[in-house]
Short mmCIF file of C-alpha atoms in Angstrom, two decimals:
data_model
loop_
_atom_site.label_atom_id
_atom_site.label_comp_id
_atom_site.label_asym_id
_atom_site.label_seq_id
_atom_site.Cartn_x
_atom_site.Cartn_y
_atom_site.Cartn_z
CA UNK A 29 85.29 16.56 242.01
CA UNK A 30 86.75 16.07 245.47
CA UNK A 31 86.06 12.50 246.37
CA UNK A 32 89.03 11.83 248.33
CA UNK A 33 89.32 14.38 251.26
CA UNK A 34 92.24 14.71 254.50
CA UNK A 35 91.63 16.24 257.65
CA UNK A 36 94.41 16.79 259.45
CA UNK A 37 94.72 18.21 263.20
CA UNK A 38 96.80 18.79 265.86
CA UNK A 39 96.15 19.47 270.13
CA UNK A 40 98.73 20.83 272.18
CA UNK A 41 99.92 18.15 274.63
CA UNK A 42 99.45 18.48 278.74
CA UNK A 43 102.04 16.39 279.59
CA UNK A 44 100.46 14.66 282.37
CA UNK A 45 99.23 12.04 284.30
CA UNK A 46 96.46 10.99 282.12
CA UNK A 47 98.22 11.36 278.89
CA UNK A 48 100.49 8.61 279.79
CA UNK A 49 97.61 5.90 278.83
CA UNK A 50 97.06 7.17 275.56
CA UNK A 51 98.70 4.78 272.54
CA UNK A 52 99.30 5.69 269.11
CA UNK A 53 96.76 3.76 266.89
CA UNK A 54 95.86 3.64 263.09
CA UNK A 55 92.32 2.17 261.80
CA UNK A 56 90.35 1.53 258.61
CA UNK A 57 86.89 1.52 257.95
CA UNK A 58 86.36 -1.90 256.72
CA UNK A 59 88.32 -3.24 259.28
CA UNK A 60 86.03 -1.43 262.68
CA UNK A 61 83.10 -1.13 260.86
CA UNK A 62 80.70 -1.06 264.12
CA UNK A 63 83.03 1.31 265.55
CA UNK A 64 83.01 3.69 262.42
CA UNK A 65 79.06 3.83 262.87
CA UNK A 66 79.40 4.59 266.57
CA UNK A 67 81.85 7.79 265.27
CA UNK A 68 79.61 8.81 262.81
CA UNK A 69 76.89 8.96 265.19
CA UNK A 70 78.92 10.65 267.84
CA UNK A 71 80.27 12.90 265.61
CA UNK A 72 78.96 13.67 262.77
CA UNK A 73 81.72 12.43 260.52
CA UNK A 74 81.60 9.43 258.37
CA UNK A 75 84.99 8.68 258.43
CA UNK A 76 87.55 5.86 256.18
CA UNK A 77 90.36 5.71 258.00
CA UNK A 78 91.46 7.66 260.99
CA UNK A 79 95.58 7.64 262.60
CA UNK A 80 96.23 9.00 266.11
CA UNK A 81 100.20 9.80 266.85
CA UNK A 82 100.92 10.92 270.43
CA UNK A 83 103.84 12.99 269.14
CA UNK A 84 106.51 14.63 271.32
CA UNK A 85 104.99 18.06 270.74
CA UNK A 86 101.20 17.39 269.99
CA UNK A 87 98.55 14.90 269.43
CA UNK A 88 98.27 13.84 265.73
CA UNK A 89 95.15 13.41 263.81
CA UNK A 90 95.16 12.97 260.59
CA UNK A 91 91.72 11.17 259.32
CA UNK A 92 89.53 10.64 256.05
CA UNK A 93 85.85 12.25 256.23
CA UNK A 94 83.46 11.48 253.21
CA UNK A 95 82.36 14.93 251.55
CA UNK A 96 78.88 14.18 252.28
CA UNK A 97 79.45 14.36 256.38
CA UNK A 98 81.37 17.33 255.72
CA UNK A 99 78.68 18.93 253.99
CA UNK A 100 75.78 17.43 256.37
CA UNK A 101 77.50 19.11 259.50
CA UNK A 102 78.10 22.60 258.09
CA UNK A 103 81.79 22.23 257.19
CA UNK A 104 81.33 23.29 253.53
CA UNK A 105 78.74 25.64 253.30
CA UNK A 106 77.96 25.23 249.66
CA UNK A 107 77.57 22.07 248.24
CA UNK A 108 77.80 23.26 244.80
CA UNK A 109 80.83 25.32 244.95
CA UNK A 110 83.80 24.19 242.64
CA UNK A 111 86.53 23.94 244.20
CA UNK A 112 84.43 22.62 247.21
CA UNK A 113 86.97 23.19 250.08
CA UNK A 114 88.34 26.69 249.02
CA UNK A 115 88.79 28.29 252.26
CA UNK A 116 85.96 30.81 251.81
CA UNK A 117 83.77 28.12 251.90
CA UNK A 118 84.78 26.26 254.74
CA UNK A 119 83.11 26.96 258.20
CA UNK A 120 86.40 26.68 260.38
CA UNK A 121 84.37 27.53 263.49
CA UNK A 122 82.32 24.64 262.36
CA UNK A 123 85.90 22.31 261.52
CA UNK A 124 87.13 23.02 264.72
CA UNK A 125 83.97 22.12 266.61
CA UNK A 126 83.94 18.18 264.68
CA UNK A 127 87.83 17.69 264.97
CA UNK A 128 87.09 18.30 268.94
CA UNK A 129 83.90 15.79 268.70
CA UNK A 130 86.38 13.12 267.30
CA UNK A 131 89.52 13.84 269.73
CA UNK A 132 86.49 13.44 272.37
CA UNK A 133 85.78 9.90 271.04
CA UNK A 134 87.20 6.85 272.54
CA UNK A 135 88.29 4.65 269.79
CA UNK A 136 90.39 2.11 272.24
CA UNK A 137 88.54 0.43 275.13
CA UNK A 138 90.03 0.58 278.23
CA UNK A 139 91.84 3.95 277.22
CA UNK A 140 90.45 7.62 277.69
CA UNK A 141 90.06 9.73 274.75
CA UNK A 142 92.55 11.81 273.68
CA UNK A 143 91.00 15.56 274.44
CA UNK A 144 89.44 13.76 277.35
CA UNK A 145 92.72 12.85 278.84
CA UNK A 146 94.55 16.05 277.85
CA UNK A 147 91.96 17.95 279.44
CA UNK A 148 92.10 15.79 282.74
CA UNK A 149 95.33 16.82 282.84
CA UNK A 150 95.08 20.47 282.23
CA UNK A 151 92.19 20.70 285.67
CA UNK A 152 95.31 18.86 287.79
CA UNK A 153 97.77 21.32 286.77
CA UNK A 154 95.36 24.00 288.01
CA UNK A 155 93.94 25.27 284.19
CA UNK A 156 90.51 26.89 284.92
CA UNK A 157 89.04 26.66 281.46
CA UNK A 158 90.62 23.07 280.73
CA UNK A 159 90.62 23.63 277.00
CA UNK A 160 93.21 21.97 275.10
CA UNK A 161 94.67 24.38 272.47
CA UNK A 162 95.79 23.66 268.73
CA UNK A 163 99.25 23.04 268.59
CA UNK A 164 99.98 25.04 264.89
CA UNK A 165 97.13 26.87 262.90
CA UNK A 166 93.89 24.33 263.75
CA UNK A 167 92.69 21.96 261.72
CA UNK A 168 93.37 21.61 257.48
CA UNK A 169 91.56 20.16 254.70
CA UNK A 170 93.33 18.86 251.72
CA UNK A 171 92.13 17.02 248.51
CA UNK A 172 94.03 13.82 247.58
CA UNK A 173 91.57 12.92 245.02
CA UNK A 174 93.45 13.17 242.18
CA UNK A 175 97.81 12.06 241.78
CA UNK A 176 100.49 12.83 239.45
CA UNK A 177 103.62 11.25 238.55
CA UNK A 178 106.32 11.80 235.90
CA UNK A 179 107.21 9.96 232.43
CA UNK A 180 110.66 10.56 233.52
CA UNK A 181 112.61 11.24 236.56
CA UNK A 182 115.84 12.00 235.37
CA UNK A 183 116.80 13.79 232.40
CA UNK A 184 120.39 16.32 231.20
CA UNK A 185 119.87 19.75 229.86
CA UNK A 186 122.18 20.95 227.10
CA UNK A 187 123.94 24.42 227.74
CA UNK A 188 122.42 27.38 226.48
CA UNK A 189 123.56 27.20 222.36
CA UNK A 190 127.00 28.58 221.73
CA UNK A 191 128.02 27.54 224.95
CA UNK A 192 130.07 24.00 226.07
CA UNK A 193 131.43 21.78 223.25
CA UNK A 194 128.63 20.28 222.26
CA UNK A 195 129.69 16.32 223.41
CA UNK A 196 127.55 16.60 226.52
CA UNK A 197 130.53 16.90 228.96
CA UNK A 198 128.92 20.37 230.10
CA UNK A 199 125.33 19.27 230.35
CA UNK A 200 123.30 19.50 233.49
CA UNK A 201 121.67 16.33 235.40
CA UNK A 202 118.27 16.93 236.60
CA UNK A 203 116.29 15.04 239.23
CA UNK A 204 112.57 15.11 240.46
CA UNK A 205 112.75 12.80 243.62
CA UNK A 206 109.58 12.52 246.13
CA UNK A 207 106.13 13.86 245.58
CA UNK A 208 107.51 15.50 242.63
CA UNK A 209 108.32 12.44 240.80
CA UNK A 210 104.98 10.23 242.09
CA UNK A 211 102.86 12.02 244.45
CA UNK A 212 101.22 9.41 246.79
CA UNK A 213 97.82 8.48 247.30
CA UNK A 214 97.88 9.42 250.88
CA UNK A 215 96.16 6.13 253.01
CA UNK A 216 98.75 4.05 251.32
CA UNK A 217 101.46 5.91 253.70
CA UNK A 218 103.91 5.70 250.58
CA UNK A 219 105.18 8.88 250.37
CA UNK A 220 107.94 8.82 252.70
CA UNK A 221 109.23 5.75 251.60
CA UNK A 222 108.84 6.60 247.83
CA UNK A 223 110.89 9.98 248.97
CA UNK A 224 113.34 8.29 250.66
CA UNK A 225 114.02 5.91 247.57
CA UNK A 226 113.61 7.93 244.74
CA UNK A 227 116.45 10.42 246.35
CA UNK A 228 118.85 6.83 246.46
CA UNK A 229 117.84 5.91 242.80
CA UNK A 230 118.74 9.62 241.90
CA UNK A 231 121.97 9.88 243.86
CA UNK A 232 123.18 6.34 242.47
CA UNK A 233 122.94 7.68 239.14
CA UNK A 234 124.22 10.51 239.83
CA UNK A 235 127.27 8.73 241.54
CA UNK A 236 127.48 6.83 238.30
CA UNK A 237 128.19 9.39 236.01
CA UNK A 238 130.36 11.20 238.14
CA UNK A 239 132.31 8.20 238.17
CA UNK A 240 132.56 8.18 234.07
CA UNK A 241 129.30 6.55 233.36
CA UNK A 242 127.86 8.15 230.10
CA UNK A 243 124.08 9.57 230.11
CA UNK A 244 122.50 6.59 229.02
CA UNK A 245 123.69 4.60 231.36
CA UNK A 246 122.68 6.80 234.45
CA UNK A 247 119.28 6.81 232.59
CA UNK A 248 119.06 3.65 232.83
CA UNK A 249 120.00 3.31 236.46
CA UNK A 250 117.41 5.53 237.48
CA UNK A 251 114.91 4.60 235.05
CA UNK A 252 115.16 0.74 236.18
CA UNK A 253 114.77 1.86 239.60
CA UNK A 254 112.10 4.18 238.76
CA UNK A 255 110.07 1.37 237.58
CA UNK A 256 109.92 -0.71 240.14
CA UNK A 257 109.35 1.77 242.70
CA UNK A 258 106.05 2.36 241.03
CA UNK A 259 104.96 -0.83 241.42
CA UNK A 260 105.45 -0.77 245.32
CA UNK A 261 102.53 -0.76 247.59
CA UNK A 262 101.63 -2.74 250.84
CA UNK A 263 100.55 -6.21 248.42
CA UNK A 264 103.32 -5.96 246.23
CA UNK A 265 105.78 -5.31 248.92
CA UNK A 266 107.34 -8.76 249.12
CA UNK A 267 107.34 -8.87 245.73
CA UNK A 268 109.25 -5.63 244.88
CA UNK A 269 112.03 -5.44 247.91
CA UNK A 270 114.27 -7.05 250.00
CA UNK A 271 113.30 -8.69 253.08
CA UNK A 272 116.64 -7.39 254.69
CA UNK A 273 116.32 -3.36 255.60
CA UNK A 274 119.60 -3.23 257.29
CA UNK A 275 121.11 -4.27 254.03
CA UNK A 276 119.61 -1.29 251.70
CA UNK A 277 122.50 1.02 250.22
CA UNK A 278 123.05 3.42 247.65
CA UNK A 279 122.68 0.97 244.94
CA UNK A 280 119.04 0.49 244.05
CA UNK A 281 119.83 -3.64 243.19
CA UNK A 282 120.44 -3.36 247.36
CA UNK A 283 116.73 -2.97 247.83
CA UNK A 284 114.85 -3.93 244.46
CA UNK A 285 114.55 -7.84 243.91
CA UNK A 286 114.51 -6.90 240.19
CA UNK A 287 115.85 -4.01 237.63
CA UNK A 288 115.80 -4.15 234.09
CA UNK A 289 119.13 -4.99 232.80
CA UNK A 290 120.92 -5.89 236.20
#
């Protein structure tokens, strides 16, 4: 069942006056409880965790509603549908309407909300209707409940039989970097960083055995790396890398503290 749910949007910017006050912010639930209730109430949306990116090109939201506020506002029209947020049951006339609510909210004292500003903007530049467009489709839903990851990220596939001499010069190295390898639970913001450093740990072992290194040892290059890049998540952070970012190269012993072996 869906129990962890995205919502991503994204509002054309005005470029204006008013805009220029708006600030980038990222909150959690148990951190802003009070202020969470004062959403919900406003909006209709019980919400976990909600980031705000004033982007070159748009306003950001991405957030996470619970299914029940989704359901209690009309969003999913049938509660008992499986998958629950297959898009013929999703009331987008509905999604827009609650993603417009929440850009309407002010979660920063002292600083307009976001459609609120945008909008101010749009009346000085002479916009009769003052409505602030989508800046790509409208608003998305996507399920994060469940995650993957492989056994192994980095294996070599034999030539077809009768083909190559059969010592494993000829064989093929294969990859899966990114989501593919470990796809990320998305309010730990890991996924660029795990896609990022799973592409090193596969390009160092793939410089290796260019460079002579026989399979077992690029294996093992990768496979130390791939271990403790697993491990790494906001509280084990200190524990897993090095302090030093500007020092991270190629080599995966340049940002792991520790790899099997090394």
């Amino acid at each position: 069942r869906e129990s962890a749910i995205g919502l991503i949007c994204n509002f054309n910017r005005s470029s204006g006056v008013a805009e220029r006050k708006l600030r980038s912010f990222s909150m959690a639930k148990q951190f802003y409880m009070p202020l969470f209730k004062k959403v919900a109430a406003a909006t209709g949306l019980e919400l976990e965790n909600i980031v705000y990116t004033k982007g070159q090109a748009s306003h950001y939201f991405v957030m996470t509603p619970t299914m029940r506020s989704l359901v209690d506002v009309g969003v999913v029209v049938d509660a008992t549908r499986r998958p629950m947020l297959a898009r013929d049951n999703i009331d987008f006339v509905k999604l827009d309407e609650i993603v417009r609510r929440v850009g309407a909210f002010e979660f920063k004292p002292g600083t307009p909300a976001v459609l609120t500003a945008a909008e101010e903007d749009l009346r000085r530049q002479g916009v009769a209707t003052a409505v602030v467009d989508h800046a790509d489709g409208g608003p998305r839903l996507f399920d994060f409940s469940r995650t993957r990851r492989c056994l192994e990220g980095l294996a070599f596939a034999a030539p077809p039989a009768g083909r190559g001499g059969g010592c494993g010069a000829e064989d093929l190295l294969v990859s899966v970097v990114g989501d593919a390898l470990i796809e990320p639970f998305w309010p730990e913001g890991l996924g660029i960083v795990r896609g990022f450093f799973s592409a090193l740990d596969a390009s160092a072992a793939i410089a290796e055995w260019a460079q002579g290194a026989d399979q077992a040892t690029a294996r093992r290059t990768f496979e130390s790396a791939f271990q403790q890049l697993k491990t790494l998540g906001a509280a084990t952070r200190e524990k897993v890398l090095r302090p030093d970012e500007r020092t991270y190269a190629l080599a995966p012993a340049s940002r792991y503290r520790q790899l099997a072996g090394r």
